[in-house]
């Protein structure tokens, strides 16, 4: 019966009159198997992708928390810090107050790299987006567009779950929202639960969002290449345009511009058959 209804609702004269929520329910409950095999990750590739995204996200968390810890120690008692930590603490204090990343008196190429290094101690940068977005998509099982538009506004449910409203995009002008409840889990499981990872993202972007006034979760510091530096370098890229996701360079993440090393170049996961050998190359006929 439901299959017959879905067939009728695909008629051009009827589908525009059907609420988007109902049509989406039919599609999800009665999804047709694809007529042809579609590309995707093998189980082993997905496992390696997940492990790589989780490891890189963990490194980002350690980096920013280390910067916050040094800033805290500098503000509490700068006299307890050594020479290099004292210098870094002073720089972090200035950035935290003003949002402005300093420009060292060096050659332009060196200056750009040094400014990124300074900013990376307190703020997310372009290179951080790919692993964060990838891990959020995997853990929440949501598509990239929904992840890019994650809101800041949310509600905690007894510290066990977080409730928020997701944007769900549809073809044409249809655009509606879905309220979801995500498990938070234990502190040491933040990288494994959707609610824990969402709250962790808000922690990592808190300073940047304060400077650019973002209402969505993602905010980064971008190194302006036109020579202007200031608070405007804090930016919510996906509020401006979801298409800015192409600048994340997902295909080159961790791969130096080529395929990421965790796809196809690692040994197969446990229980996964090894890849077939490449076909033999055709031999050129010899000239006589």
CSV table of C-alpha atoms in Angstrom, one decimal:
chain,number,residue,atom,x,y,z
A,1,UNK,CA,0.0,0.0,0.0
A,2,UNK,CA,2.7,2.5,1.0
A,3,UNK,CA,4.7,1.6,-2.2
A,4,UNK,CA,1.6,2.5,-4.3
A,5,UNK,CA,1.2,5.8,-2.4
A,6,UNK,CA,4.8,6.7,-3.0
A,7,UNK,CA,4.5,6.0,-6.7
A,8,UNK,CA,1.4,8.3,-6.9
A,9,UNK,CA,3.1,11.1,-4.9
A,10,UNK,CA,6.0,11.2,-7.4
A,11,UNK,CA,3.6,12.6,-10.0
A,12,UNK,CA,4.5,16.2,-10.8
A,13,UNK,CA,1.0,17.4,-10.2
A,14,UNK,CA,0.9,16.0,-6.6
A,15,UNK,CA,4.3,16.1,-5.1
A,16,UNK,CA,4.4,19.9,-4.7
A,17,UNK,CA,1.2,19.6,-2.6
A,18,UNK,CA,2.6,17.0,-0.2
A,19,UNK,CA,4.4,18.4,2.9
A,20,UNK,CA,8.1,18.0,2.7
A,21,UNK,CA,8.2,16.1,6.0
A,22,UNK,CA,5.8,13.5,4.7
A,23,UNK,CA,7.6,13.0,1.4
A,24,UNK,CA,10.9,12.7,3.2
A,25,UNK,CA,9.3,10.0,5.4
A,26,UNK,CA,8.2,8.0,2.4
A,27,UNK,CA,11.7,8.2,0.9
A,28,UNK,CA,13.5,7.1,4.0
A,29,UNK,CA,11.1,4.2,5.0
A,30,UNK,CA,10.7,2.9,1.5
A,31,UNK,CA,14.1,3.6,-0.1
A,32,UNK,CA,14.7,1.8,-3.4
A,33,UNK,CA,18.0,-0.1,-3.8
A,34,UNK,CA,20.2,1.6,-6.4
A,35,UNK,CA,19.8,0.3,-9.9
A,36,UNK,CA,23.6,0.3,-10.3
A,37,UNK,CA,26.4,-0.1,-7.7
A,38,UNK,CA,27.6,3.3,-6.5
A,39,UNK,CA,31.1,4.3,-5.4
A,40,UNK,CA,32.0,4.7,-1.8
A,41,UNK,CA,34.4,3.6,0.9
A,42,UNK,CA,35.1,0.0,1.8
A,43,UNK,CA,34.7,-1.0,5.4
A,44,UNK,CA,38.5,-0.8,5.8
A,45,UNK,CA,38.8,2.6,4.2
A,46,UNK,CA,36.0,4.0,6.3
A,47,UNK,CA,37.7,2.6,9.5
A,48,UNK,CA,41.0,4.3,8.5
A,49,UNK,CA,39.2,7.5,7.5
A,50,UNK,CA,37.5,7.6,10.9
A,51,UNK,CA,40.7,6.9,12.7
A,52,UNK,CA,42.6,9.6,10.8
A,53,UNK,CA,39.9,12.2,11.4
A,54,UNK,CA,39.7,11.3,15.1
A,55,UNK,CA,43.5,11.5,15.5
A,56,UNK,CA,43.8,14.8,13.8
A,57,UNK,CA,40.9,16.3,15.8
A,58,UNK,CA,42.5,15.1,19.0
A,59,UNK,CA,45.7,16.9,17.9
A,60,UNK,CA,43.7,20.1,17.3
A,61,UNK,CA,42.1,19.8,20.7
A,62,UNK,CA,45.5,19.3,22.5
A,63,UNK,CA,47.0,22.3,20.6
A,64,UNK,CA,44.2,24.7,21.5
A,65,UNK,CA,43.9,23.6,25.1
A,66,UNK,CA,47.7,23.9,25.5
A,67,UNK,CA,47.4,27.5,24.3
A,68,UNK,CA,44.6,28.2,26.7
A,69,UNK,CA,46.5,26.7,29.5
A,70,UNK,CA,49.6,28.8,28.8
A,71,UNK,CA,47.4,31.9,28.6
A,72,UNK,CA,45.8,31.1,31.9
A,73,UNK,CA,49.2,30.6,33.6
A,74,UNK,CA,50.5,33.9,32.1
A,75,UNK,CA,47.5,35.8,33.4
A,76,UNK,CA,47.7,34.2,36.9
A,77,UNK,CA,51.4,34.7,37.4
A,78,UNK,CA,53.7,35.7,34.5
A,79,UNK,CA,56.7,35.6,36.8
A,80,UNK,CA,56.5,31.8,37.0
A,81,UNK,CA,57.1,31.4,33.2
A,82,UNK,CA,60.5,31.1,31.5
A,83,UNK,CA,61.8,33.2,28.7
A,84,UNK,CA,60.1,31.5,25.7
A,85,UNK,CA,56.8,30.7,27.5
A,86,UNK,CA,56.8,34.3,28.8
A,87,UNK,CA,57.1,35.7,25.3
A,88,UNK,CA,54.4,33.3,24.0
A,89,UNK,CA,52.1,34.1,26.9
A,90,UNK,CA,52.4,37.8,26.3
A,91,UNK,CA,51.5,37.2,22.6
A,92,UNK,CA,48.5,35.0,23.5
A,93,UNK,CA,47.3,37.6,26.0
A,94,UNK,CA,47.3,40.3,23.3
A,95,UNK,CA,45.5,38.1,20.8
A,96,UNK,CA,42.9,37.0,23.4
A,97,UNK,CA,42.0,40.6,24.3
A,98,UNK,CA,42.1,42.2,20.8
A,99,UNK,CA,41.6,39.3,18.4
A,100,UNK,CA,44.5,40.7,16.4
A,101,UNK,CA,47.3,38.3,15.4
A,102,UNK,CA,50.7,40.2,15.5
A,103,UNK,CA,52.9,40.6,12.4
A,104,UNK,CA,56.5,39.8,13.1
A,105,UNK,CA,59.1,42.0,11.4
A,106,UNK,CA,60.2,39.4,8.8
A,107,UNK,CA,60.0,38.8,5.1
A,108,UNK,CA,56.5,38.4,3.8
A,109,UNK,CA,56.7,34.6,3.2
A,110,UNK,CA,58.1,34.0,6.7
A,111,UNK,CA,55.6,36.5,8.2
A,112,UNK,CA,52.6,34.6,6.9
A,113,UNK,CA,53.7,31.3,8.3
A,114,UNK,CA,54.6,32.8,11.6
A,115,UNK,CA,51.2,34.5,11.9
A,116,UNK,CA,49.4,31.2,11.3
A,117,UNK,CA,51.6,29.6,14.0
A,118,UNK,CA,50.6,32.4,16.4
A,119,UNK,CA,46.9,32.2,15.6
A,120,UNK,CA,46.8,28.4,15.8
A,121,UNK,CA,47.5,28.5,19.5
A,122,UNK,CA,44.0,30.0,20.2
A,123,UNK,CA,42.0,29.7,17.0
A,124,UNK,CA,41.0,27.2,14.4
A,125,UNK,CA,42.5,27.8,10.9
A,126,UNK,CA,41.7,26.5,7.4
A,127,UNK,CA,43.7,23.3,7.8
A,128,UNK,CA,41.6,22.3,10.8
A,129,UNK,CA,38.3,22.2,8.9
A,130,UNK,CA,38.7,19.0,6.9
A,131,UNK,CA,39.2,16.6,9.8
A,132,UNK,CA,36.6,18.3,12.0
A,133,UNK,CA,33.9,18.3,9.3
A,134,UNK,CA,34.8,14.7,8.3
A,135,UNK,CA,34.6,13.4,11.9
A,136,UNK,CA,31.3,15.3,12.6
A,137,UNK,CA,29.8,13.8,9.4
A,138,UNK,CA,30.8,10.3,10.5
A,139,UNK,CA,29.8,10.5,14.1
A,140,UNK,CA,26.5,12.3,13.6
A,141,UNK,CA,25.6,10.5,10.3
A,142,UNK,CA,24.6,13.9,8.8
A,143,UNK,CA,25.6,15.3,5.4
A,144,UNK,CA,28.2,18.1,4.9
A,145,UNK,CA,25.6,20.8,4.5
A,146,UNK,CA,23.9,20.1,7.8
A,147,UNK,CA,27.3,20.0,9.5
A,148,UNK,CA,28.5,23.3,8.0
A,149,UNK,CA,25.3,25.0,9.4
A,150,UNK,CA,25.4,23.6,12.9
A,151,UNK,CA,24.0,26.3,15.1
A,152,UNK,CA,25.4,27.7,18.3
A,153,UNK,CA,22.0,27.7,20.0
A,154,UNK,CA,21.3,24.5,21.8
A,155,UNK,CA,19.8,23.1,25.0
A,156,UNK,CA,21.4,20.7,27.5
A,157,UNK,CA,19.3,17.9,28.8
A,158,UNK,CA,20.6,17.0,32.3
A,159,UNK,CA,24.2,17.0,31.0
A,160,UNK,CA,23.4,13.7,29.2
A,161,UNK,CA,22.3,15.0,25.8
A,162,UNK,CA,22.2,18.1,23.8
A,163,UNK,CA,19.2,19.3,21.8
A,164,UNK,CA,19.5,21.5,18.7
A,165,UNK,CA,17.8,22.4,15.5
A,166,UNK,CA,19.4,21.2,12.2
A,167,UNK,CA,18.9,22.7,8.8
A,168,UNK,CA,17.7,20.1,6.3
A,169,UNK,CA,18.0,21.2,2.7
A,170,UNK,CA,15.8,19.9,-0.1
A,171,UNK,CA,15.7,20.5,-3.8
A,172,UNK,CA,14.4,23.8,-5.0
A,173,UNK,CA,13.2,26.3,-2.5
A,174,UNK,CA,12.2,23.8,0.2
A,175,UNK,CA,14.2,24.3,3.4
A,176,UNK,CA,13.1,23.2,6.8
A,177,UNK,CA,14.5,22.2,10.2
A,178,UNK,CA,14.8,19.1,12.3
A,179,UNK,CA,15.2,19.0,16.1
A,180,UNK,CA,17.7,16.3,17.1
A,181,UNK,CA,18.9,15.0,20.5
A,182,UNK,CA,22.5,13.9,20.6
A,183,UNK,CA,24.1,11.9,23.4
A,184,UNK,CA,27.0,13.6,25.1
A,185,UNK,CA,28.6,10.7,26.9
A,186,UNK,CA,31.6,10.7,29.2
A,187,UNK,CA,34.3,13.4,28.9
A,188,UNK,CA,36.8,10.9,27.5
A,189,UNK,CA,34.4,10.0,24.8
A,190,UNK,CA,33.9,13.4,23.2
A,191,UNK,CA,35.4,12.3,19.9
A,192,UNK,CA,33.0,9.3,19.7
A,193,UNK,CA,29.5,10.7,20.6
A,194,UNK,CA,27.6,13.3,18.5
A,195,UNK,CA,26.7,15.5,21.4
A,196,UNK,CA,30.1,15.4,22.9
A,197,UNK,CA,31.8,16.3,19.6
A,198,UNK,CA,29.3,19.1,19.0
A,199,UNK,CA,30.0,20.7,22.4
A,200,UNK,CA,33.8,20.2,21.8
A,201,UNK,CA,33.4,22.1,18.5
A,202,UNK,CA,31.8,25.0,20.3
A,203,UNK,CA,34.7,25.0,22.8
A,204,UNK,CA,37.3,25.1,20.0
A,205,UNK,CA,35.5,28.0,18.2
A,206,UNK,CA,34.4,30.1,21.2
A,207,UNK,CA,37.1,32.8,20.9
A,208,UNK,CA,36.8,33.1,17.1
A,209,UNK,CA,33.0,33.3,17.2
A,210,UNK,CA,33.2,36.0,19.8
A,211,UNK,CA,35.2,38.2,17.5
A,212,UNK,CA,33.2,37.6,14.3
A,213,UNK,CA,29.8,37.3,15.9
A,214,UNK,CA,29.0,34.0,14.3
A,215,UNK,CA,25.6,32.3,14.9
A,216,UNK,CA,26.8,29.0,13.5
A,217,UNK,CA,29.3,26.8,15.2
A,218,UNK,CA,32.2,27.1,12.7
A,219,UNK,CA,34.5,30.1,13.0
A,220,UNK,CA,38.1,30.2,11.9
A,221,UNK,CA,41.0,32.7,11.6
A,222,UNK,CA,42.1,33.3,8.0
A,223,UNK,CA,45.4,34.9,7.1
A,224,UNK,CA,44.5,37.8,4.9
A,225,UNK,CA,46.8,37.9,2.0
A,226,UNK,CA,46.2,41.4,0.9
A,227,UNK,CA,48.3,42.9,3.7
A,228,UNK,CA,45.5,43.9,6.0
A,229,UNK,CA,45.5,42.4,9.4
A,230,UNK,CA,42.9,42.8,12.2
A,231,UNK,CA,39.8,41.5,13.8
A,232,UNK,CA,38.3,41.0,10.3
A,233,UNK,CA,40.5,37.9,9.9
A,234,UNK,CA,38.0,36.0,12.2
A,235,UNK,CA,35.4,34.6,10.0
A,236,UNK,CA,32.4,32.3,9.8
A,237,UNK,CA,33.1,30.8,6.3
A,238,UNK,CA,29.8,28.8,6.0
A,239,UNK,CA,27.6,31.7,7.0
A,240,UNK,CA,29.0,33.5,4.0
A,241,UNK,CA,28.7,30.6,1.5
A,242,UNK,CA,28.4,26.9,1.9
A,243,UNK,CA,30.5,26.6,-1.2
A,244,UNK,CA,33.6,27.7,0.8
A,245,UNK,CA,33.8,24.0,1.8
A,246,UNK,CA,35.8,23.5,-1.4
A,247,UNK,CA,38.7,25.4,0.2
A,248,UNK,CA,39.0,22.7,2.9
A,249,UNK,CA,40.7,20.5,0.2
A,250,UNK,CA,39.2,17.3,1.6
A,251,UNK,CA,40.7,15.3,-1.3
A,252,UNK,CA,44.2,16.4,-0.3
A,253,UNK,CA,43.8,16.3,3.5
A,254,UNK,CA,46.8,14.6,4.8
A,255,UNK,CA,47.9,13.5,1.3
A,256,UNK,CA,50.1,16.4,0.2
A,257,UNK,CA,47.8,17.2,-2.7
A,258,UNK,CA,47.2,13.6,-3.7
A,259,UNK,CA,44.8,11.0,-2.3
A,260,UNK,CA,44.9,10.9,1.5
A,261,UNK,CA,47.3,8.2,2.8
A,262,UNK,CA,44.6,6.5,4.8
A,263,UNK,CA,42.7,5.6,1.6
A,264,UNK,CA,44.1,2.8,-0.5
A,265,UNK,CA,47.7,3.0,0.6
A,266,UNK,CA,47.3,1.3,4.0
A,267,UNK,CA,47.1,-2.4,4.7
A,268,UNK,CA,43.6,-3.8,4.6
A,269,UNK,CA,41.7,-3.8,7.9
A,270,UNK,CA,41.2,-7.0,9.8
A,271,UNK,CA,38.9,-9.4,7.9
A,272,UNK,CA,39.1,-7.3,4.7
A,273,UNK,CA,40.5,-9.1,1.6
A,274,UNK,CA,43.6,-7.5,0.1
A,275,UNK,CA,43.1,-5.4,-3.0
A,276,UNK,CA,43.5,-7.2,-6.4
A,277,UNK,CA,46.9,-6.8,-8.1
A,278,UNK,CA,47.1,-4.2,-10.9
A,279,UNK,CA,46.5,-5.5,-14.4
A,280,UNK,CA,49.7,-6.3,-16.3
A,281,UNK,CA,50.9,-3.7,-18.6
A,282,UNK,CA,50.7,-4.4,-22.3
A,283,UNK,CA,54.1,-5.0,-23.9
A,284,UNK,CA,55.1,-2.9,-26.8
A,285,UNK,CA,55.9,-4.9,-30.0
A,286,UNK,CA,59.6,-4.9,-30.7
A,287,UNK,CA,60.8,-3.4,-34.0
A,288,UNK,CA,62.8,-5.7,-36.3
